[in-house]
Short mmCIF file of C-alpha atoms in Angstrom, two decimals:
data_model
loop_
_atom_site.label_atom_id
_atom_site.label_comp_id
_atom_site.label_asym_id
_atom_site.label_seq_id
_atom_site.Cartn_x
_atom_site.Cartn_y
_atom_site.Cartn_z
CA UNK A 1408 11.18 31.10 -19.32
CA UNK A 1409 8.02 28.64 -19.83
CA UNK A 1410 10.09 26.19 -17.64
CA UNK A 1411 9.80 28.67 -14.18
CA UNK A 1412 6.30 29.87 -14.50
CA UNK A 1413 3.73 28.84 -11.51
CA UNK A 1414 1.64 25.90 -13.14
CA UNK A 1415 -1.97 25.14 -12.06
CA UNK A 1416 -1.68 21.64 -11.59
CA UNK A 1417 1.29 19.45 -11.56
CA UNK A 1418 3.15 17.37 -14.29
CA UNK A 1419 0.95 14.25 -14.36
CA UNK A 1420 3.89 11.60 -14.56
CA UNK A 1421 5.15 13.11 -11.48
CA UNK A 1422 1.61 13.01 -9.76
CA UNK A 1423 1.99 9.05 -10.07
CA UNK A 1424 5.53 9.16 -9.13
CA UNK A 1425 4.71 11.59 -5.77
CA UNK A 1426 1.57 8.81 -4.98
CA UNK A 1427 3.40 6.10 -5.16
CA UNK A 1428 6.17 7.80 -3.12
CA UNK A 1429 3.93 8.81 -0.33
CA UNK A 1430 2.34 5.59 -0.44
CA UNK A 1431 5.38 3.86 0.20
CA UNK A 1432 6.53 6.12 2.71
CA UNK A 1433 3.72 5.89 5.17
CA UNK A 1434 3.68 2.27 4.81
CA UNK A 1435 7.23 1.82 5.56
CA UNK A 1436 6.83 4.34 8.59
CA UNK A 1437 3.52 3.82 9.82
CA UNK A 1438 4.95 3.10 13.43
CA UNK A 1439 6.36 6.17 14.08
CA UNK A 1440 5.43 9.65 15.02
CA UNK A 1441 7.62 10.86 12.54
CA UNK A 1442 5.10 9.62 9.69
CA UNK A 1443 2.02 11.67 10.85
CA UNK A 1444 4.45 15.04 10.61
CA UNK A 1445 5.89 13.78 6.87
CA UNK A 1446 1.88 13.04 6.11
CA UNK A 1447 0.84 16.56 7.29
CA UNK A 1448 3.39 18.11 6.29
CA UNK A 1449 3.17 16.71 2.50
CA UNK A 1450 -0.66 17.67 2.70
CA UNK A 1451 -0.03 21.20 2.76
CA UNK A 1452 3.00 21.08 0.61
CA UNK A 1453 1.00 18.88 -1.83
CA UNK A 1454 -2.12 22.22 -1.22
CA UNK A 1455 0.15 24.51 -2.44
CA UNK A 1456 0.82 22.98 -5.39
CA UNK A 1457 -2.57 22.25 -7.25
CA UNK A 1458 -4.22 19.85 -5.32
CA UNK A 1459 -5.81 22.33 -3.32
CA UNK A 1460 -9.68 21.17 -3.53
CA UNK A 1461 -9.21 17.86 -3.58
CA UNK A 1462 -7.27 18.01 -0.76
CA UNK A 1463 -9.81 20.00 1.04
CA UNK A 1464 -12.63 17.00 -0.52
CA UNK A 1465 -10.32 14.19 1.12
CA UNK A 1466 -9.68 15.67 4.41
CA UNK A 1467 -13.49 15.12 6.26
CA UNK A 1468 -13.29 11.58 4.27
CA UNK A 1469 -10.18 10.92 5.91
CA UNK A 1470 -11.01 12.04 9.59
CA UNK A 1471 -14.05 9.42 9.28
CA UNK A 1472 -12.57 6.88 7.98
CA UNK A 1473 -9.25 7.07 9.32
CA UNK A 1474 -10.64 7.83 12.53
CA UNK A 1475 -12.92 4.86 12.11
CA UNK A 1476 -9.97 2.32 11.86
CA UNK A 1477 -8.25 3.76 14.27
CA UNK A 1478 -10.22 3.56 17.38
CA UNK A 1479 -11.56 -0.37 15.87
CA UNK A 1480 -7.90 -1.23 15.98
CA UNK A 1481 -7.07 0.90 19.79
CA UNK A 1482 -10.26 -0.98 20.74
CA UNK A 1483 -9.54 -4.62 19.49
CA UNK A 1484 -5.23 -3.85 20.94
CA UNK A 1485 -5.52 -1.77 23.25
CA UNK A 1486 -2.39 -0.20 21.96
CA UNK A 1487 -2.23 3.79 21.00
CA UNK A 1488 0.20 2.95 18.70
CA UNK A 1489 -1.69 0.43 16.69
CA UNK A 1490 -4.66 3.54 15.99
CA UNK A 1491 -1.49 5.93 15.16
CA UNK A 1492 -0.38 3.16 12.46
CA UNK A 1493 -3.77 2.44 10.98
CA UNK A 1494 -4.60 6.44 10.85
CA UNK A 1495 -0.35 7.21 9.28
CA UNK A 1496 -1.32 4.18 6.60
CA UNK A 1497 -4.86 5.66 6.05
CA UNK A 1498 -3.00 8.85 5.57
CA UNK A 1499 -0.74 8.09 2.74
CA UNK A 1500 -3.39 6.16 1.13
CA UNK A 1501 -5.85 8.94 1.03
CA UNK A 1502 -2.83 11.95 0.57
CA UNK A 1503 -1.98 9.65 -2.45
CA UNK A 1504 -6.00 9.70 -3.80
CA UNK A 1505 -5.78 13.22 -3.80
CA UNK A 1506 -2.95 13.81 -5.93
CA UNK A 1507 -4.64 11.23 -8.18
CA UNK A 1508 -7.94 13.16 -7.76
CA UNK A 1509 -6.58 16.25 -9.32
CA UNK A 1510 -4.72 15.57 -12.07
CA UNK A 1511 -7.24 15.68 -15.26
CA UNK A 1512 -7.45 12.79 -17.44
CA UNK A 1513 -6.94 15.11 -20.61
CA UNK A 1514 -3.99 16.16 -18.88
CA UNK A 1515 -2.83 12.73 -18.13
CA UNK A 1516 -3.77 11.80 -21.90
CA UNK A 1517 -1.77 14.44 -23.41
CA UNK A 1518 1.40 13.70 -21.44
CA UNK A 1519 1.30 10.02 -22.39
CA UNK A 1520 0.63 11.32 -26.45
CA UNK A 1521 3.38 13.23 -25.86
CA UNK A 1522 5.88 10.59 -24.68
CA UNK A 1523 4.64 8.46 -27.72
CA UNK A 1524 2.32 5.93 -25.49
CA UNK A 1525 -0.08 3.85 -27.72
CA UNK A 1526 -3.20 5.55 -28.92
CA UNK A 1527 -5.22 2.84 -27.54
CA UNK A 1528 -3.74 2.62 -24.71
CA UNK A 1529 -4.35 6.31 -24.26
CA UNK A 1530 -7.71 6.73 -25.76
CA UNK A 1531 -9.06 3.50 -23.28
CA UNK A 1532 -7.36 5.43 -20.20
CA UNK A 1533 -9.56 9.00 -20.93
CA UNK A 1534 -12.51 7.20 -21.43
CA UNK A 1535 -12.08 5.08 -18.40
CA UNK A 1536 -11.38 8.02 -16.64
CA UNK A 1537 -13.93 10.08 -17.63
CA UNK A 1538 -16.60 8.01 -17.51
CA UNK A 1539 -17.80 8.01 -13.90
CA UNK A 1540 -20.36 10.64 -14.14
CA UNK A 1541 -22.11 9.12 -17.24
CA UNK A 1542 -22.14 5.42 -15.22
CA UNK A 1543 -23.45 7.67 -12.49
CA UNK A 1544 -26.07 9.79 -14.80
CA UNK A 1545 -27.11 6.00 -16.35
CA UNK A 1546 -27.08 4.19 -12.73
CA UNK A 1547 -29.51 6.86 -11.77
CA UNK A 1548 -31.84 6.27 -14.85
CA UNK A 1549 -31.83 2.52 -14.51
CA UNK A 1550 -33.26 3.34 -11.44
CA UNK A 1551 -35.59 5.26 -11.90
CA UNK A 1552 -36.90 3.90 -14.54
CA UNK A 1553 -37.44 0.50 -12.44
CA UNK A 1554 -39.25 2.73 -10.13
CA UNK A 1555 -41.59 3.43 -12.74
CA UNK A 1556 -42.42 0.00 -13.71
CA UNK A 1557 -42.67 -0.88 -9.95
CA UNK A 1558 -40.15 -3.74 -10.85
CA UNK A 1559 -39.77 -3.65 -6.48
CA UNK A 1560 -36.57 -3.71 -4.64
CA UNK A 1561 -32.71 -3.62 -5.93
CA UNK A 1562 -31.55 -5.88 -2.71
CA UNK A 1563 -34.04 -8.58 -3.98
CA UNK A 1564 -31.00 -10.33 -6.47
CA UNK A 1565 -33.35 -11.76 -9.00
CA UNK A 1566 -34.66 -8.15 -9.88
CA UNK A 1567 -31.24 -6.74 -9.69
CA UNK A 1568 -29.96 -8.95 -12.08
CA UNK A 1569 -33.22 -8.71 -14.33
CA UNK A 1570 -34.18 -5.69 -13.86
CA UNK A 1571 -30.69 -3.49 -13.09
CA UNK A 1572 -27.76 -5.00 -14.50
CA UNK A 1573 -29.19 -6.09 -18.29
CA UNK A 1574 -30.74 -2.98 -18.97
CA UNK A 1575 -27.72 -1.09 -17.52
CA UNK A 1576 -25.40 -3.22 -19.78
CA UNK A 1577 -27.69 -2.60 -22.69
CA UNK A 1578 -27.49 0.96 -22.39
CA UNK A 1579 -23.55 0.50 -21.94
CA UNK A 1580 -22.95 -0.99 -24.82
CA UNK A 1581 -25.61 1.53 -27.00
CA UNK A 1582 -23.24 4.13 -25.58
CA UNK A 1583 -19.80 2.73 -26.39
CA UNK A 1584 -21.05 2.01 -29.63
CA UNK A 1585 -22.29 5.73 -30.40
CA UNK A 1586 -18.87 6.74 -28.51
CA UNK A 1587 -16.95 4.58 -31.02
CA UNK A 1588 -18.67 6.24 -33.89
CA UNK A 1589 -18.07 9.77 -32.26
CA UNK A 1590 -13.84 9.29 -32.00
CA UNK A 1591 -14.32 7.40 -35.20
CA UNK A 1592 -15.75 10.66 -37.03
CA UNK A 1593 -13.12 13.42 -35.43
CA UNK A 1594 -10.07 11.63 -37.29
CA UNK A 1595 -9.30 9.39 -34.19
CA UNK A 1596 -7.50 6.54 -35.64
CA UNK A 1597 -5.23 3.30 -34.25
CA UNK A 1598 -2.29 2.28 -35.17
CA UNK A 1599 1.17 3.83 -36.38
CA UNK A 1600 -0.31 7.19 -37.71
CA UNK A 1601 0.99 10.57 -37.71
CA UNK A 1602 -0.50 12.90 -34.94
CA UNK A 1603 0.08 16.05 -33.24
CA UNK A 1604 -0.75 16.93 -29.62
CA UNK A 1605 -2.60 20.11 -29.27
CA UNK A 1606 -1.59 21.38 -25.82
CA UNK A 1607 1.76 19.98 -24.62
CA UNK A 1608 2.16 19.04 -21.26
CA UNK A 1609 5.71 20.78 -19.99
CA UNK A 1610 8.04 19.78 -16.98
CA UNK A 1611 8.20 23.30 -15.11
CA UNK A 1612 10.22 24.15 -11.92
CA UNK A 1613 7.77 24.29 -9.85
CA UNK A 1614 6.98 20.28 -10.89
CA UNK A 1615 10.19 19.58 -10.02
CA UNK A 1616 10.25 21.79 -6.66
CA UNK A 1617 7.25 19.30 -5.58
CA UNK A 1618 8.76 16.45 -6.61
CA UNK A 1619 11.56 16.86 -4.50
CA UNK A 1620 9.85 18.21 -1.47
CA UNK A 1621 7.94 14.90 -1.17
CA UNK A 1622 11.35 13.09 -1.57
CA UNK A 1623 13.53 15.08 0.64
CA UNK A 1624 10.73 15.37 3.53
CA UNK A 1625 10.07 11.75 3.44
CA UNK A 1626 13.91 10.53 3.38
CA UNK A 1627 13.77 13.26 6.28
CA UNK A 1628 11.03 11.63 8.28
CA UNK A 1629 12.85 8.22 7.78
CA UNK A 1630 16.62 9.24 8.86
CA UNK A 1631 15.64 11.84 11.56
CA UNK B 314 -1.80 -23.52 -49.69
CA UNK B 315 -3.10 -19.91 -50.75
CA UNK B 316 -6.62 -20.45 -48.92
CA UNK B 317 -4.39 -21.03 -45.99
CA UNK B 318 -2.37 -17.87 -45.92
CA UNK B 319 -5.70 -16.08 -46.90
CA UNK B 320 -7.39 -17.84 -43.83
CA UNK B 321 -4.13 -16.68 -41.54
CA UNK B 322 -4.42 -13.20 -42.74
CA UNK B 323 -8.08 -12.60 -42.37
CA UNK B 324 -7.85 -14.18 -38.55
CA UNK B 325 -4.84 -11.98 -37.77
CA UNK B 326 -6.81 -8.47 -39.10
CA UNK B 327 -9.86 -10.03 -37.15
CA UNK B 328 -7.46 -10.22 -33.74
CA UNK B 329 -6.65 -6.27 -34.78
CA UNK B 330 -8.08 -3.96 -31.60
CA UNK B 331 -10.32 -1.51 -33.63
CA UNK B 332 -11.78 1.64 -31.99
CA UNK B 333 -14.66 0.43 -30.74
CA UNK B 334 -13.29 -2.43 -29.03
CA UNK B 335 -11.11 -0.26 -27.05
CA UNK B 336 -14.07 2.14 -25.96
CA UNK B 337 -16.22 -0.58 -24.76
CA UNK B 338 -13.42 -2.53 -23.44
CA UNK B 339 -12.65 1.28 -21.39
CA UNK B 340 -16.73 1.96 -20.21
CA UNK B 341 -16.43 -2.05 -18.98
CA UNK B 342 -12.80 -0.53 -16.82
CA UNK B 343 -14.86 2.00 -15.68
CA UNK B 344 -17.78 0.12 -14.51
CA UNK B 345 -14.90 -2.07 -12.77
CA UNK B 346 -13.54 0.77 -11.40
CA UNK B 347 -16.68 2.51 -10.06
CA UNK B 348 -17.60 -0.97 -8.14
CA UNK B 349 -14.40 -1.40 -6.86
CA UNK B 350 -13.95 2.29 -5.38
CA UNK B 351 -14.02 0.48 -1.75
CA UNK B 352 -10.21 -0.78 -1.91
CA UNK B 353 -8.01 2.03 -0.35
CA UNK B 354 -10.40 0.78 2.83
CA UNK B 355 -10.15 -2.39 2.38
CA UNK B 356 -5.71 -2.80 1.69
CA UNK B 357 -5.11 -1.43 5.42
CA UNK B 358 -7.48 -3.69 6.97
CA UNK B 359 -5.05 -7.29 7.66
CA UNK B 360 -6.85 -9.83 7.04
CA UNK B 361 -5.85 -11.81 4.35
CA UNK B 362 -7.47 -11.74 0.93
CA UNK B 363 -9.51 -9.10 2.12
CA UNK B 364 -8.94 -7.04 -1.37
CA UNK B 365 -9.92 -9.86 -3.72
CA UNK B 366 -12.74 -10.88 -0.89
CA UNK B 367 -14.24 -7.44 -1.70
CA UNK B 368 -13.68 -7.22 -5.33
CA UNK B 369 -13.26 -10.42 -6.49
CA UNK B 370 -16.92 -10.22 -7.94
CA UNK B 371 -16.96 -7.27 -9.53
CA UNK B 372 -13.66 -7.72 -11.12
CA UNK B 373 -15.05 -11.04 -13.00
CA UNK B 374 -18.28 -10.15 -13.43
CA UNK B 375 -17.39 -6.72 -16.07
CA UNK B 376 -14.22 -8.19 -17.62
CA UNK B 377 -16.14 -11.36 -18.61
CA UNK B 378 -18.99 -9.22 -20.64
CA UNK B 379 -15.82 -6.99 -21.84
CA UNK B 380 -14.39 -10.40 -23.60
CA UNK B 381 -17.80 -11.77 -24.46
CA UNK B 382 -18.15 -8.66 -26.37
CA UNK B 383 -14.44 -7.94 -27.68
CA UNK B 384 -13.26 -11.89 -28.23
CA UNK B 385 -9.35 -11.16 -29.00
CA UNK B 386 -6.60 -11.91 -27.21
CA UNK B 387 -5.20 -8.97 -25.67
CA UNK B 388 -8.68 -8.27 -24.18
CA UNK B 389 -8.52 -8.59 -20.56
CA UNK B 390 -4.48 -6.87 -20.60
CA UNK B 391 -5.99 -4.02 -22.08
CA UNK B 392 -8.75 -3.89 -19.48
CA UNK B 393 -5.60 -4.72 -17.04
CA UNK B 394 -3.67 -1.62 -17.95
CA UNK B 395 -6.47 0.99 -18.18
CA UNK B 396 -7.71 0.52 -14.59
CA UNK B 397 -4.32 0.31 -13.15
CA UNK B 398 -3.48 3.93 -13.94
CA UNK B 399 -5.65 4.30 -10.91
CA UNK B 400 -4.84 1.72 -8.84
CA UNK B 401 -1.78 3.43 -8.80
CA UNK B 402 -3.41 5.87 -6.39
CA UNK B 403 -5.02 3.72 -4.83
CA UNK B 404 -2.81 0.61 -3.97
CA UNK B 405 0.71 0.97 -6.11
CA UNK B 406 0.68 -2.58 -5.88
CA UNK B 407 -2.56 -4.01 -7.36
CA UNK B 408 -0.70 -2.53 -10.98
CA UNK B 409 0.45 -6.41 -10.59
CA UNK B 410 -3.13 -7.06 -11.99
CA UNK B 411 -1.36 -6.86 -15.45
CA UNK B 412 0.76 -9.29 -14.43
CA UNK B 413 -2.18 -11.56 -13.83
CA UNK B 414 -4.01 -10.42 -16.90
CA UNK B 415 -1.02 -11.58 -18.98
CA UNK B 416 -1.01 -15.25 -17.19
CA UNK B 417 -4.59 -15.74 -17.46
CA UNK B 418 -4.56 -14.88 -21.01
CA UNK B 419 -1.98 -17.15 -21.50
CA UNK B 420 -3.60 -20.57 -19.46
CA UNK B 421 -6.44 -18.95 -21.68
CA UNK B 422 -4.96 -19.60 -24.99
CA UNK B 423 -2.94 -22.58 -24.09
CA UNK B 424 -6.21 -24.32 -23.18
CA UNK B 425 -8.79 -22.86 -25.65
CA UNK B 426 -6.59 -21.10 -28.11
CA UNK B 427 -8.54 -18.09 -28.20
CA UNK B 428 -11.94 -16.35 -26.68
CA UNK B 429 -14.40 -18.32 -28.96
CA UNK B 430 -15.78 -20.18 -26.66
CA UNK B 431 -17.80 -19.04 -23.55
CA UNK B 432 -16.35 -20.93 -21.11
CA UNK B 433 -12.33 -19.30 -22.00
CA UNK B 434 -13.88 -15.75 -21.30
CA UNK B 435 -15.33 -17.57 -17.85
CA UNK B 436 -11.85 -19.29 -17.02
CA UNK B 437 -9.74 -15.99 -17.58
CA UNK B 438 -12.34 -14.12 -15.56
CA UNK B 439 -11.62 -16.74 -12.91
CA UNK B 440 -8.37 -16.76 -13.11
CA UNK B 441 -7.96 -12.48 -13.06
CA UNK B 442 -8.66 -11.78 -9.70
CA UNK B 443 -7.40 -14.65 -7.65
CA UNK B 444 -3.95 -14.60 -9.54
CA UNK B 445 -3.25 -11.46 -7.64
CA UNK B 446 -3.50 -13.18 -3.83
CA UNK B 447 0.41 -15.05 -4.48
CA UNK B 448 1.46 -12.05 -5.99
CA UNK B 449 0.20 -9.78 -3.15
CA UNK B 450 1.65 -12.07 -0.60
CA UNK B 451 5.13 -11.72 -2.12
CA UNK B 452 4.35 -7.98 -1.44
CA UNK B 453 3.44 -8.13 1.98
CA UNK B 454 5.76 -10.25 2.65
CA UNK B 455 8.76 -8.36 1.26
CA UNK B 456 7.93 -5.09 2.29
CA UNK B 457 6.67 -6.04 5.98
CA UNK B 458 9.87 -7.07 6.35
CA UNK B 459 11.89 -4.31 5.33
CA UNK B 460 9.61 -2.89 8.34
CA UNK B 461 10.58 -5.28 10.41
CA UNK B 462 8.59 -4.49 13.83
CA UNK B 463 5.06 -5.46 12.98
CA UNK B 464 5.20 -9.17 12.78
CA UNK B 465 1.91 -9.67 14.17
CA UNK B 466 0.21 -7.31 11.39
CA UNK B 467 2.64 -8.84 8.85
CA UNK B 468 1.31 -12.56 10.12
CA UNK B 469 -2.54 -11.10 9.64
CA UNK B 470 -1.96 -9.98 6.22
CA UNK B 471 0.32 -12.65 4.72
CA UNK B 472 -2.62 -15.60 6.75
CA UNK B 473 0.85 -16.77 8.28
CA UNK B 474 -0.33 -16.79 11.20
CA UNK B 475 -3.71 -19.58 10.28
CA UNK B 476 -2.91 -21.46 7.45
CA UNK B 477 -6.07 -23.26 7.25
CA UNK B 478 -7.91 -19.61 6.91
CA UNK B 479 -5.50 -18.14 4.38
CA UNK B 480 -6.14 -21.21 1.97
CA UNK B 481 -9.90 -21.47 2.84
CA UNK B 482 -10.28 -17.02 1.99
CA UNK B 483 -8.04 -18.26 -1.33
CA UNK B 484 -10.63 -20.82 -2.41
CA UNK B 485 -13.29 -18.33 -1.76
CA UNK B 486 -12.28 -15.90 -3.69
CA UNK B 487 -11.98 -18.33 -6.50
CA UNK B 488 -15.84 -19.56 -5.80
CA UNK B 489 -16.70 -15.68 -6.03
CA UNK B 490 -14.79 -14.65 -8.95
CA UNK B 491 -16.71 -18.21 -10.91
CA UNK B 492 -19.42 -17.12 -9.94
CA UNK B 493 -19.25 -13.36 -10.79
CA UNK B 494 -17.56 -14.79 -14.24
CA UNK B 495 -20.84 -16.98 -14.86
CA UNK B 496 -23.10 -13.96 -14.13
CA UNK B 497 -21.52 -11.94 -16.56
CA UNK B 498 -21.73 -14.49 -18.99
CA UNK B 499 -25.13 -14.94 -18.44
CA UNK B 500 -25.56 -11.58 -18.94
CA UNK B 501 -24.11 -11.52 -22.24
CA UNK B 502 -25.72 -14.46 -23.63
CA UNK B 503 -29.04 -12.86 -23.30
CA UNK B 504 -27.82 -9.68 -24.86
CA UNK B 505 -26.45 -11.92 -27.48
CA UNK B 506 -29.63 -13.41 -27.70
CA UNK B 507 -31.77 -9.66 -27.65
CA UNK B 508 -29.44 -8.78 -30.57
CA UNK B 509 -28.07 -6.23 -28.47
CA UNK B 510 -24.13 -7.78 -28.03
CA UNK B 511 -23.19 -8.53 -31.83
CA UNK B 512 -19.79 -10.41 -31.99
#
């Protein structure tokens, strides 16, 4: 019965598969009118399955941005259908960063476990992703602590380099060594050992039902 | 004869990835990735080269301390693969930058069999970035036409349409991938030196 429950976010492999789908899709249609009804179309379909929040982060993102290309290109052609192309490519691009926005890197680490994917392959990619708001927390400390030595202005490059980028390396590597340590001491190990995944990552109907909406309204947009 | 085998043994457990490795070689990826947030602007804008234009520093400037640090072949593909699990959102296909992780570490340990030396983790740095431009063009240049109607875009990304532009944006991305590769190992020679990067 597991298989037709309502999941909260979708089946991580077929996140990357629904990206790259979309991706492809508005790329390949760009041109045509048909694309911008597939793209907002797939945005709500792609809202009512999970991605609700990011979708809802993306969308002001998108409307500058997009919007942004768009008139630069009407301006420099002076062809409508040049903006509709940039803002249909800008579309898929950012539709495709939102699926990849809300699928959790434990989530995505637990489905590659689960199909057997190397551990360090695995362990690198949950780090990696994870990581962002530490760089950010230690960006914001390099900073400030060049602020407090009145080491003067990041744009100058000499105190960038001196004064940014060593000490932010430093602390870096302090980190990845204390991190190593950490994964070291909870039983984490390389290599062809025996392990179990705690939470199992399931293929549900709803996953599927997605999947296919993406596919059939796409292949839609391109026939019709 | 025995010293040999002894010799071989000890270098191959040295190549061995061991955890640590892997987690700095993943906080270098996500310093790479961080800095190089700006591409899903920068792949619809057709000009070509403008992706490695815009992150052709940062992406030799982090994987060159990543194989100063972790000297073993294999380096730079692991640091490939880890950040391309998000380039899949962002650009399906910049995942080709395994592709060009493989080749560089290959011309890598063709010419300097292995990372001893400074100057192999500066050549593979080089070569990372700048080995995606032919492989991009055989993108754009296969899937543009499966499009068909936008020659004009297809001529702006692919640098058909200049030649002399398309080669001169290839040679400098080159120049800005050396010179984020020397920065880096700059960088890690005076952590090397501060006792702070130990081999």
């Amino acid at each position: 019965m597991s298989f037709f429950r309502i999941k909260k976010n979708v089946y991580p492999l077929f996140a990357i598969v629904a990206s790259i789908a979309i991706i492809v899709y508005a790329l390949v249609m760009a041109k045509r009118a048909s694309c911008s009804y597939f793209l907002i179309g797939a945005y709500f379909w792609i809202m009512i399955f999970g991605c609700f929040r990011s979708c809802l982060r993306m969308l002001p993102i998108y409307i500058i941005v997009g919007g942004l290309f768009s008139a630069l290109f009407y301006l420099a052609t002076g062809v409508a259908s040049s903006a509709l192309t940039m803002a249909n490519r800008f579309g898929g691009i950012f539709l495709a960063v939102a699926i990849g926005m809300s699928v959790e890197s434990v989530t995505m680490t637990r489905n590659l476990s689960q199909l057997r994917c190397p551990r360090s392959v695995t362990l690198g990619m949950l780090i990696a992703t994870s990581f962002t708001t530490v760089l950010r927390t230690e960006i914001n400390r390099v900073r400030e602590s060049m602020k407090t030595r009145g080491a003067g202005s990041i744009l100058n490059p000499k105190i960038f380099y001196r004064a940014f980028l060593i000490p932010f390396v430093t602390r870096l590597v302090k980190i990845s060594d204390t991190l190593a340590l950490s994964v070291e001491t909870r039983g984490f190990a390389l290599g062809k050992v025996e392990y179990t995944v705690y939470k199992k990552e399931n293929i549900a109907f709803s996953d599927i039902l997605f999947l296919v909406g993406i596919i059939v309204g796409g292949t839609l947009a391109v026939v019709l | 004869m025995e010293e040999k085998t002894t010799n071989k043994t000890e270098e191959k457990k040295s190549n061995k990835f061991k955890i640590k490795d892997i987690v700095f070689l993943a906080i270098i990826t996500a310093c790479t990735l961080v800095t190089g947030a700006v591409m899903p602007l920068l792949v619809n804008v057709p000009l070509f080269g403008i992706i490695q234009l815009g992150l052709g520093l940062q992406f030799s400037l982090f994987p060159v301390i990543g194989m100063m640090k972790v000297r073993k072949p294999g380096a730079l593909i692991f640091m490939a693969v880890f950040i391309s699990l998000f380039l899949v959102f962002m650009f399906p296909p910049m995942v080709m930058i395994i592709l060009c992780a493989v080749v560089a570490e290959g011309v890598v340990l063709l010419f300097f069999r292995g990372y001893k030396s400074d100057w192999a983790c500066v050549t593979a740095g080089t070569l990372y970035m700048p080995l995606t431009i032919p492989l991009l063009y055989l993108y754009y240049n296969a899937f543009y036409t499966v499009n068909g109607e936008e020659k004009q875009a297809v001529s702006m990304f692919i640098g058909s349409s200049n030649v002399g532009m398309a080669v001169g944006i290839s040679f400098a991305v080159i120049a800005l991938c050396f010179v984020g590769s020397v920065i880096g190992m700059l960088i890690s020679r005076e952590l090397r030196k501060a006792g702070v990067l130990k081999k």
